[in-house]
GROMACS .gro file of C-alpha atoms in nm:
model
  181
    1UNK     CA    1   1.984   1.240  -1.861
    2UNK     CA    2   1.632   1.215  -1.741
    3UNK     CA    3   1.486   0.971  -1.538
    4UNK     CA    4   1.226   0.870  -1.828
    5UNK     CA    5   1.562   0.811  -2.042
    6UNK     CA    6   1.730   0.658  -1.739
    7UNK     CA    7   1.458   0.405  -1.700
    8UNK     CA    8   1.400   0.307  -2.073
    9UNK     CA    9   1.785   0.224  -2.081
   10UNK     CA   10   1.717  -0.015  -1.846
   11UNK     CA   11   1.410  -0.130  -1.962
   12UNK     CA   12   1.593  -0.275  -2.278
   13UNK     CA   13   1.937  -0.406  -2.060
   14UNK     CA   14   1.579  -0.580  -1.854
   15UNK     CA   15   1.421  -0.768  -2.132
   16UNK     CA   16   1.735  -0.849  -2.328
   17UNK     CA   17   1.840  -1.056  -1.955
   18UNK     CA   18   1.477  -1.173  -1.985
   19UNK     CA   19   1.464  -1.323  -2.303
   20UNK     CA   20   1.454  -1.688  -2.387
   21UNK     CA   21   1.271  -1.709  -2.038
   22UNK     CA   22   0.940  -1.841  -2.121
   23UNK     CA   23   0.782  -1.655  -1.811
   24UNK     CA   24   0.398  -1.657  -1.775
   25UNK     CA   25   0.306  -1.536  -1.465
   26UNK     CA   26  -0.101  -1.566  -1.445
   27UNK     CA   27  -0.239  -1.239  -1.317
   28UNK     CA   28  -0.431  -1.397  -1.070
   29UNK     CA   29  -0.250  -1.431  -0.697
   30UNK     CA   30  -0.157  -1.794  -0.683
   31UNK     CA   31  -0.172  -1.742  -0.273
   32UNK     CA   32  -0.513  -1.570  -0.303
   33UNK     CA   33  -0.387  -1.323  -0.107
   34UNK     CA   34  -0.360  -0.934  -0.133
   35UNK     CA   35  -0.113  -0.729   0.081
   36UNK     CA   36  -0.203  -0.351   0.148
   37UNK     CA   37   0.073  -0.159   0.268
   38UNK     CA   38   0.242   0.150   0.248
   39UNK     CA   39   0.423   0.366  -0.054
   40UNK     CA   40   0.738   0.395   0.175
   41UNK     CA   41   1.044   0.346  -0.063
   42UNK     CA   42   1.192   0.116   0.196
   43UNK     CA   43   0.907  -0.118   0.186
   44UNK     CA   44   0.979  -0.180  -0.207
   45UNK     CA   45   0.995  -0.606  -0.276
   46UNK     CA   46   1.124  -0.597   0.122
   47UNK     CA   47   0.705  -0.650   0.219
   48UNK     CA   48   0.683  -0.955  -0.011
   49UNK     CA   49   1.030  -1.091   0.045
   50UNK     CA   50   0.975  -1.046   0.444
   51UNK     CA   51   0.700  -1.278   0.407
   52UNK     CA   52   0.831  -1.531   0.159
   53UNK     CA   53   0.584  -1.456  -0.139
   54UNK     CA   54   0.768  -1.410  -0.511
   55UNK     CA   55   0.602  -1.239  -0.832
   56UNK     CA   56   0.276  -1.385  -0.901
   57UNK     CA   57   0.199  -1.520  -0.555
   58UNK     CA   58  -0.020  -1.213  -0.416
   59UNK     CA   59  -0.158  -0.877  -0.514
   60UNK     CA   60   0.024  -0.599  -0.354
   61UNK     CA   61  -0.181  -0.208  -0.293
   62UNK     CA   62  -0.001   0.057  -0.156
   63UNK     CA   63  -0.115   0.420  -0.070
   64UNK     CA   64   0.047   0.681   0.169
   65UNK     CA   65   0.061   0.514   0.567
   66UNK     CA   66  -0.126   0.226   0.433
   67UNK     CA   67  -0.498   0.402   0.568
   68UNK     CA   68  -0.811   0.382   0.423
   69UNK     CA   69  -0.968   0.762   0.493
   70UNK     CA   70  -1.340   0.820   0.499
   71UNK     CA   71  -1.533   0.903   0.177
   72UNK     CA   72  -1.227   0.744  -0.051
   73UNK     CA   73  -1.350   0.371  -0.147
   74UNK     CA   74  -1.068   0.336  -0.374
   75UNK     CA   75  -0.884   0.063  -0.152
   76UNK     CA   76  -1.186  -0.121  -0.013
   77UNK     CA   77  -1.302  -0.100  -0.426
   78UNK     CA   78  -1.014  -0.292  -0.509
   79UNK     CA   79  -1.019  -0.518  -0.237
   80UNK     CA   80  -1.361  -0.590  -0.270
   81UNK     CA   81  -1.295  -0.656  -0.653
   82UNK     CA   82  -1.055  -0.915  -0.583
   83UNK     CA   83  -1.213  -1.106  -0.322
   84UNK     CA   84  -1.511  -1.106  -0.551
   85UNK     CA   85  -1.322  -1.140  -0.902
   86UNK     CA   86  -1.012  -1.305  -0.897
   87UNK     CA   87  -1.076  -1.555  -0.535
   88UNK     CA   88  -0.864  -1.401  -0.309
   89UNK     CA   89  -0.943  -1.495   0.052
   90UNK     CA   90  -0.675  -1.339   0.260
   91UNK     CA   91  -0.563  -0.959   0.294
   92UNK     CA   92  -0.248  -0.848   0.521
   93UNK     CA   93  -0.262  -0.502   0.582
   94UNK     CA   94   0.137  -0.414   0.681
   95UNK     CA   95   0.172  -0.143   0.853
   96UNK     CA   96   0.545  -0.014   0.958
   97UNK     CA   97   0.763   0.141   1.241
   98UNK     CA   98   0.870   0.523   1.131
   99UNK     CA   99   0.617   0.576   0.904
  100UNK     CA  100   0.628   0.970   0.732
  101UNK     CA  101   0.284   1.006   0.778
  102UNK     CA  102   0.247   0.944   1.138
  103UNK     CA  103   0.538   1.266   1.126
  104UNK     CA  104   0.356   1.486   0.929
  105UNK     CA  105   0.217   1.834   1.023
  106UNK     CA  106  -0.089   2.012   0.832
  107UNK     CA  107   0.067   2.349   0.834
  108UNK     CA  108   0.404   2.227   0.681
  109UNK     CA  109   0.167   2.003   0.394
  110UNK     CA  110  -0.065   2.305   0.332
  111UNK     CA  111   0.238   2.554   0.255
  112UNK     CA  112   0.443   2.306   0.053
  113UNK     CA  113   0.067   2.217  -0.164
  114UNK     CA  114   0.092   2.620  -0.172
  115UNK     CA  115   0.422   2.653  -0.262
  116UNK     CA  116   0.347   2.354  -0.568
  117UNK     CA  117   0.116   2.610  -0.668
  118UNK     CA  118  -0.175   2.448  -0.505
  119UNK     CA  119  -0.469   2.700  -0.471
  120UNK     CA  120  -0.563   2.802  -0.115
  121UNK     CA  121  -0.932   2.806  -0.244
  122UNK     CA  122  -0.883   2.407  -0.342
  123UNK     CA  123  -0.722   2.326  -0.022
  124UNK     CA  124  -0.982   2.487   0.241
  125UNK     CA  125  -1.238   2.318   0.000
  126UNK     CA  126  -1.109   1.960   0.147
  127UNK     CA  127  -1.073   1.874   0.520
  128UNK     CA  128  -0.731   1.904   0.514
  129UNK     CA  129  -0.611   1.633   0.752
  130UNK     CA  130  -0.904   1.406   0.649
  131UNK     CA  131  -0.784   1.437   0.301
  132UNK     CA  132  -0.392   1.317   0.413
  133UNK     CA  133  -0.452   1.042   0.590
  134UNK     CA  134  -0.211   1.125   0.873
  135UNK     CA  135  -0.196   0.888   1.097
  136UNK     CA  136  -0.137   0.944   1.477
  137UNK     CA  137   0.033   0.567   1.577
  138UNK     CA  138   0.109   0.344   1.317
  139UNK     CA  139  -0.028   0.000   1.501
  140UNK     CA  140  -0.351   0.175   1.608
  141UNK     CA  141  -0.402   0.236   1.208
  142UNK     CA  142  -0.350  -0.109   1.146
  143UNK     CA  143  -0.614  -0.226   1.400
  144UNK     CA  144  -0.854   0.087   1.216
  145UNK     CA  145  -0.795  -0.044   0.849
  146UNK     CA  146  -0.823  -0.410   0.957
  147UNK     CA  147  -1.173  -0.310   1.079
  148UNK     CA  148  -1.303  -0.079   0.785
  149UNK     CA  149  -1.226  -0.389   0.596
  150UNK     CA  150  -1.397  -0.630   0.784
  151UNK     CA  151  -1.716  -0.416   0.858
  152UNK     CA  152  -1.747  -0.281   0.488
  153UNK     CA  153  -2.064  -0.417   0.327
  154UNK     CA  154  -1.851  -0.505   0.000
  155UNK     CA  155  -1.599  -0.746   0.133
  156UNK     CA  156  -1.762  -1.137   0.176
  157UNK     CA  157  -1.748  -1.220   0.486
  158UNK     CA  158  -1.542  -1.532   0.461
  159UNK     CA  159  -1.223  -1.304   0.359
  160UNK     CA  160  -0.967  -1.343   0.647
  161UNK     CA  161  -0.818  -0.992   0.731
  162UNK     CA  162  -0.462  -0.990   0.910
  163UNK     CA  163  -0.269  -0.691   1.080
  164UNK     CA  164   0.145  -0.707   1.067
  165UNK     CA  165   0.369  -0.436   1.126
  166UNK     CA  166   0.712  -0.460   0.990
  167UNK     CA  167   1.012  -0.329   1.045
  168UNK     CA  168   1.138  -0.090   0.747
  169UNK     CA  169   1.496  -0.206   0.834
  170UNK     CA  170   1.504  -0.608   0.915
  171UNK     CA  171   1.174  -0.677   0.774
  172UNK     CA  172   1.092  -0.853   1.103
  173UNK     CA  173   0.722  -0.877   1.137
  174UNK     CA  174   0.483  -0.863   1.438
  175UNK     CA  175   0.098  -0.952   1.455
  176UNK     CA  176  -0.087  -0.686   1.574
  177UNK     CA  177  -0.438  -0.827   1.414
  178UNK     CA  178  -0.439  -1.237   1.383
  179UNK     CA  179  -0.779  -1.294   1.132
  180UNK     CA  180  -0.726  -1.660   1.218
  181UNK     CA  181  -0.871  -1.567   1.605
   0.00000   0.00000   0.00000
C-alpha cells in the first residue's frame, strides 16, 4: 500500500472520531506566539506539548536545524507577517541537542544531491554550505537566529524573541536567550 493510500485511510478513521465535535479552532494563535524550530521527526507535537501550548494556541515554523541562512527571507517573511498580521508578540526559536544538521558533511550532501540526480552544474551554482544551513553548535545557532530576528528591519520592535533548547528525548527545556532581559 502506499503511503498516500496509507494516510487517506486514516484520514477517514480521523474525521469519523471527529465528528459531532463542533471544533472551531480560530487560525489566529490565541497565545500570540510563534515557535520556530526544527523539522526533526522527534520534535513532532513534543515542542508544543514540552511547553504546555495545545492546537490553536501558537503558530509553529519549522525548517532544517531551525536557521535562518543569508539571502533566504522566507522565515523572517513569515515572522514578520504574523507579528504584523495576525498580533503575535512573542517568538521561541527551539533549538535541540543532536541535531542532523550540526552532523552533516558537504561532500556526503553533494554526492547524495548527485546521486538524486542533482546536476553538478546546479550545485556549484549555489554556495553549497550556505545553501544547507549546517550548523556548527546547535546553542550558538540559537543565539544567531534570535539575533537575525531581532535586528531585521521587518520585525516591530516590541516583538519579544526567546532562545530554548530542548531535549529531543525528555523535552526538558533550557534558556539559552531570555527576551524578557
Amino acid at each position: 500500500m502506499s503511503l498516500l493510500k496509507e494516510v487517506l485511510e486514516k484520514n477517514k478513521l480521523y474525521i469519523n472520531e471527529r465528528k459531532g465535535e463542533g471544533r472551531k479552532i480560530d487560525s489566529h494563535a490565541k497565545k500570540k506566539a510563534l515557535i520556530f524550530t526544527c523539522m526533526d521527526t522527534r520534535l513532532v507535537n513534543l515542542v508544543e506539548e514540552s511547553m504546555g501550548f495545545r492546537q490553536g494556541d501558537v503558530k509553529v515554523l519549522k525548517n532544517a536545524g531551525n536557521s535562518i541562512r543569508t539571502a533566504c527571507d522566507d522565515v523572517i517573511r513569515s515572522i514578520s507577517l504574523g507579528t504584523i498580521m495576525m498580533g503575535l508578540e512573542e517568538v521561541f526559536v527551539v533549538g535541540h541537542k543532536d541535531c542532523g544538521m550540526a552532523k552533516q558533511d558537504l561532500e556526503k550532501i553533494k554526492e547524495a544531491m548527485l546521486y538524486r540526480g542533482i546536476s553538478e552544474e546546479i550545485i556549484n551554482s549555489i554556495d553549497l554550505e550556505e545553501w544547507t544551513g549546517i550548523i556548527s553548535d546547535e546553542k550558538e545557532n540559537i543565539i544567531e537566529v534570535v539575533n537575525k530576528i531581532e535586528k531585521s528591519p521587518f520585525i516591530p520592535l516590541d516583538v519579544k524573541v526567546h532562545g530554548l533548547s530542548i531535549d529531543p528525548y525528555s523535552g526538558e527545556l533550557e534558556v539559552i536567550v531570555d527576551g524578557n532581559a
